[in-house]
Amino acid sequence: MGLNIKNERTVELVRELARRTGLSQTSAVEEAVRAKLAEVDAGAGREVRRANVDKLLGDLDRSLTAEQKNQIRADEKQLYDGHGLPV
């Protein structure tokens, strides 16, 4: 196992992270990689949730008749002003 970082800026960043956290350089890299992987996973989760919400909203839209949609819009006009604030 080996990792040879030849980018001086990256080496400086690792040293700075290690200094600020009190970790070894190896542990600092490990923690940074773990944090980035968690961020990537969370982003993928958001995309999946967004796709699910979009599907549900599409299903709801298709299930409503034109009359029902018009009634919802009329009800909204009674609840909110022209700026979208509650009346």
PDB file of C-alpha atoms in Angstrom:
ATOM      1  CA  MET A   1       0.000   0.000   0.000  1.00  0.00           C
ATOM      2  CA  GLY A   2       1.346   3.297  -0.990  1.00  0.00           C
ATOM      3  CA  LEU A   3       0.261   6.710  -1.948  1.00  0.00           C
ATOM      4  CA  ASN A   4       2.710   9.245  -3.229  1.00  0.00           C
ATOM      5  CA  ILE A   5       1.268  12.736  -3.481  1.00  0.00           C
ATOM      6  CA  LYS A   6       3.284  14.829  -5.906  1.00  0.00           C
ATOM      7  CA  ASN A   7       1.108  17.932  -5.807  1.00  0.00           C
ATOM      8  CA  GLU A   8       2.729  20.392  -3.390  1.00  0.00           C
ATOM      9  CA  ARG A   9      -0.520  22.283  -2.751  1.00  0.00           C
ATOM     10  CA  THR A  10      -2.230  19.042  -1.746  1.00  0.00           C
ATOM     11  CA  VAL A  11       0.657  18.172   0.568  1.00  0.00           C
ATOM     12  CA  GLU A  12       0.369  21.629   2.171  1.00  0.00           C
ATOM     13  CA  LEU A  13      -3.372  21.157   2.658  1.00  0.00           C
ATOM     14  CA  VAL A  14      -2.861  17.751   4.284  1.00  0.00           C
ATOM     15  CA  ARG A  15      -0.233  19.183   6.623  1.00  0.00           C
ATOM     16  CA  GLU A  16      -2.533  22.071   7.542  1.00  0.00           C
ATOM     17  CA  LEU A  17      -5.471  19.746   8.192  1.00  0.00           C
ATOM     18  CA  ALA A  18      -3.278  17.497  10.336  1.00  0.00           C
ATOM     19  CA  ARG A  19      -1.966  20.481  12.295  1.00  0.00           C
ATOM     20  CA  ARG A  20      -5.425  21.944  12.912  1.00  0.00           C
ATOM     21  CA  THR A  21      -7.000  18.643  13.912  1.00  0.00           C
ATOM     22  CA  GLY A  22      -4.087  17.186  15.830  1.00  0.00           C
ATOM     23  CA  LEU A  23      -4.202  14.084  13.646  1.00  0.00           C
ATOM     24  CA  SER A  24      -1.365  12.446  11.803  1.00  0.00           C
ATOM     25  CA  GLN A  25      -1.195  13.254   8.105  1.00  0.00           C
ATOM     26  CA  THR A  26      -2.425   9.753   7.287  1.00  0.00           C
ATOM     27  CA  SER A  27      -5.376  10.076   9.673  1.00  0.00           C
ATOM     28  CA  ALA A  28      -6.158  13.536   8.330  1.00  0.00           C
ATOM     29  CA  VAL A  29      -6.307  12.174   4.775  1.00  0.00           C
ATOM     30  CA  GLU A  30      -8.457   9.246   5.921  1.00  0.00           C
ATOM     31  CA  GLU A  31     -10.903  11.542   7.737  1.00  0.00           C
ATOM     32  CA  ALA A  32     -11.085  13.925   4.782  1.00  0.00           C
ATOM     33  CA  VAL A  33     -11.756  11.077   2.354  1.00  0.00           C
ATOM     34  CA  ARG A  34     -14.415   9.599   4.645  1.00  0.00           C
ATOM     35  CA  ALA A  35     -16.113  12.999   4.954  1.00  0.00           C
ATOM     36  CA  LYS A  36     -16.078  13.504   1.183  1.00  0.00           C
ATOM     37  CA  LEU A  37     -17.486  10.013   0.573  1.00  0.00           C
ATOM     38  CA  ALA A  38     -20.297  10.709   3.059  1.00  0.00           C
ATOM     39  CA  GLU A  39     -20.995  13.984   1.240  1.00  0.00           C
ATOM     40  CA  VAL A  40     -21.133  12.163  -2.102  1.00  0.00           C
ATOM     41  CA  ASP A  41     -23.450   9.500  -0.661  1.00  0.00           C
ATOM     42  CA  ALA A  42     -25.714  12.180   0.809  1.00  0.00           C
ATOM     43  CA  GLY A  43     -25.857  13.901  -2.563  1.00  0.00           C
ATOM     44  CA  ALA A  44     -26.833  10.674  -4.269  1.00  0.00           C
ATOM     45  CA  GLY A  45     -29.503  10.192  -1.616  1.00  0.00           C
ATOM     46  CA  ARG A  46     -30.865  13.666  -2.312  1.00  0.00           C
ATOM     47  CA  GLU A  47     -31.080  12.889  -6.015  1.00  0.00           C
ATOM     48  CA  VAL A  48     -32.992   9.675  -5.326  1.00  0.00           C
ATOM     49  CA  ARG A  49     -35.370  11.453  -2.929  1.00  0.00           C
ATOM     50  CA  ARG A  50     -35.908  14.244  -5.441  1.00  0.00           C
ATOM     51  CA  ALA A  51     -36.706  11.713  -8.182  1.00  0.00           C
ATOM     52  CA  ASN A  52     -39.202  10.021  -5.847  1.00  0.00           C
ATOM     53  CA  VAL A  53     -40.852  13.341  -4.998  1.00  0.00           C
ATOM     54  CA  ASP A  54     -41.041  14.262  -8.689  1.00  0.00           C
ATOM     55  CA  LYS A  55     -42.686  10.915  -9.440  1.00  0.00           C
ATOM     56  CA  LEU A  56     -45.220  11.353  -6.638  1.00  0.00           C
ATOM     57  CA  LEU A  57     -46.054  14.882  -7.771  1.00  0.00           C
ATOM     58  CA  GLY A  58     -46.480  13.652 -11.333  1.00  0.00           C
ATOM     59  CA  ASP A  59     -48.758  10.852 -10.151  1.00  0.00           C
ATOM     60  CA  LEU A  60     -50.813  13.346  -8.142  1.00  0.00           C
ATOM     61  CA  ASP A  61     -51.060  15.744 -11.085  1.00  0.00           C
ATOM     62  CA  ARG A  62     -52.243  12.966 -13.397  1.00  0.00           C
ATOM     63  CA  SER A  63     -54.807  11.786 -10.845  1.00  0.00           C
ATOM     64  CA  LEU A  64     -56.539  15.176 -10.577  1.00  0.00           C
ATOM     65  CA  THR A  65     -59.207  16.303 -12.992  1.00  0.00           C
ATOM     66  CA  ALA A  66     -59.082  19.773 -14.535  1.00  0.00           C
ATOM     67  CA  GLU A  67     -61.967  20.751 -12.277  1.00  0.00           C
ATOM     68  CA  GLN A  68     -60.075  19.621  -9.163  1.00  0.00           C
ATOM     69  CA  LYS A  69     -56.959  21.533 -10.241  1.00  0.00           C
ATOM     70  CA  ASN A  70     -59.029  24.672 -10.807  1.00  0.00           C
ATOM     71  CA  GLN A  71     -60.601  24.296  -7.359  1.00  0.00           C
ATOM     72  CA  ILE A  72     -57.158  23.972  -5.751  1.00  0.00           C
ATOM     73  CA  ARG A  73     -55.992  27.144  -7.517  1.00  0.00           C
ATOM     74  CA  ALA A  74     -59.135  28.991  -6.369  1.00  0.00           C
ATOM     75  CA  ASP A  75     -58.578  27.821  -2.788  1.00  0.00           C
ATOM     76  CA  GLU A  76     -54.945  28.970  -2.917  1.00  0.00           C
ATOM     77  CA  LYS A  77     -56.031  32.447  -4.018  1.00  0.00           C
ATOM     78  CA  GLN A  78     -58.157  32.710  -0.882  1.00  0.00           C
ATOM     79  CA  LEU A  79     -55.293  31.596   1.363  1.00  0.00           C
ATOM     80  CA  TYR A  80     -52.413  33.657  -0.080  1.00  0.00           C
ATOM     81  CA  ASP A  81     -51.965  37.190  -1.365  1.00  0.00           C
ATOM     82  CA  GLY A  82     -50.276  38.214  -4.612  1.00  0.00           C
ATOM     83  CA  HIS A  83     -46.845  37.862  -2.965  1.00  0.00           C
ATOM     84  CA  GLY A  84     -47.470  34.318  -1.786  1.00  0.00           C
ATOM     85  CA  LEU A  85     -47.939  35.340   1.837  1.00  0.00           C
ATOM     86  CA  PRO A  86     -50.817  34.044   3.965  1.00  0.00           C
ATOM     87  CA  VAL A  87     -53.782  36.405   4.205  1.00  0.00           C
TER      88      VAL A  87
END
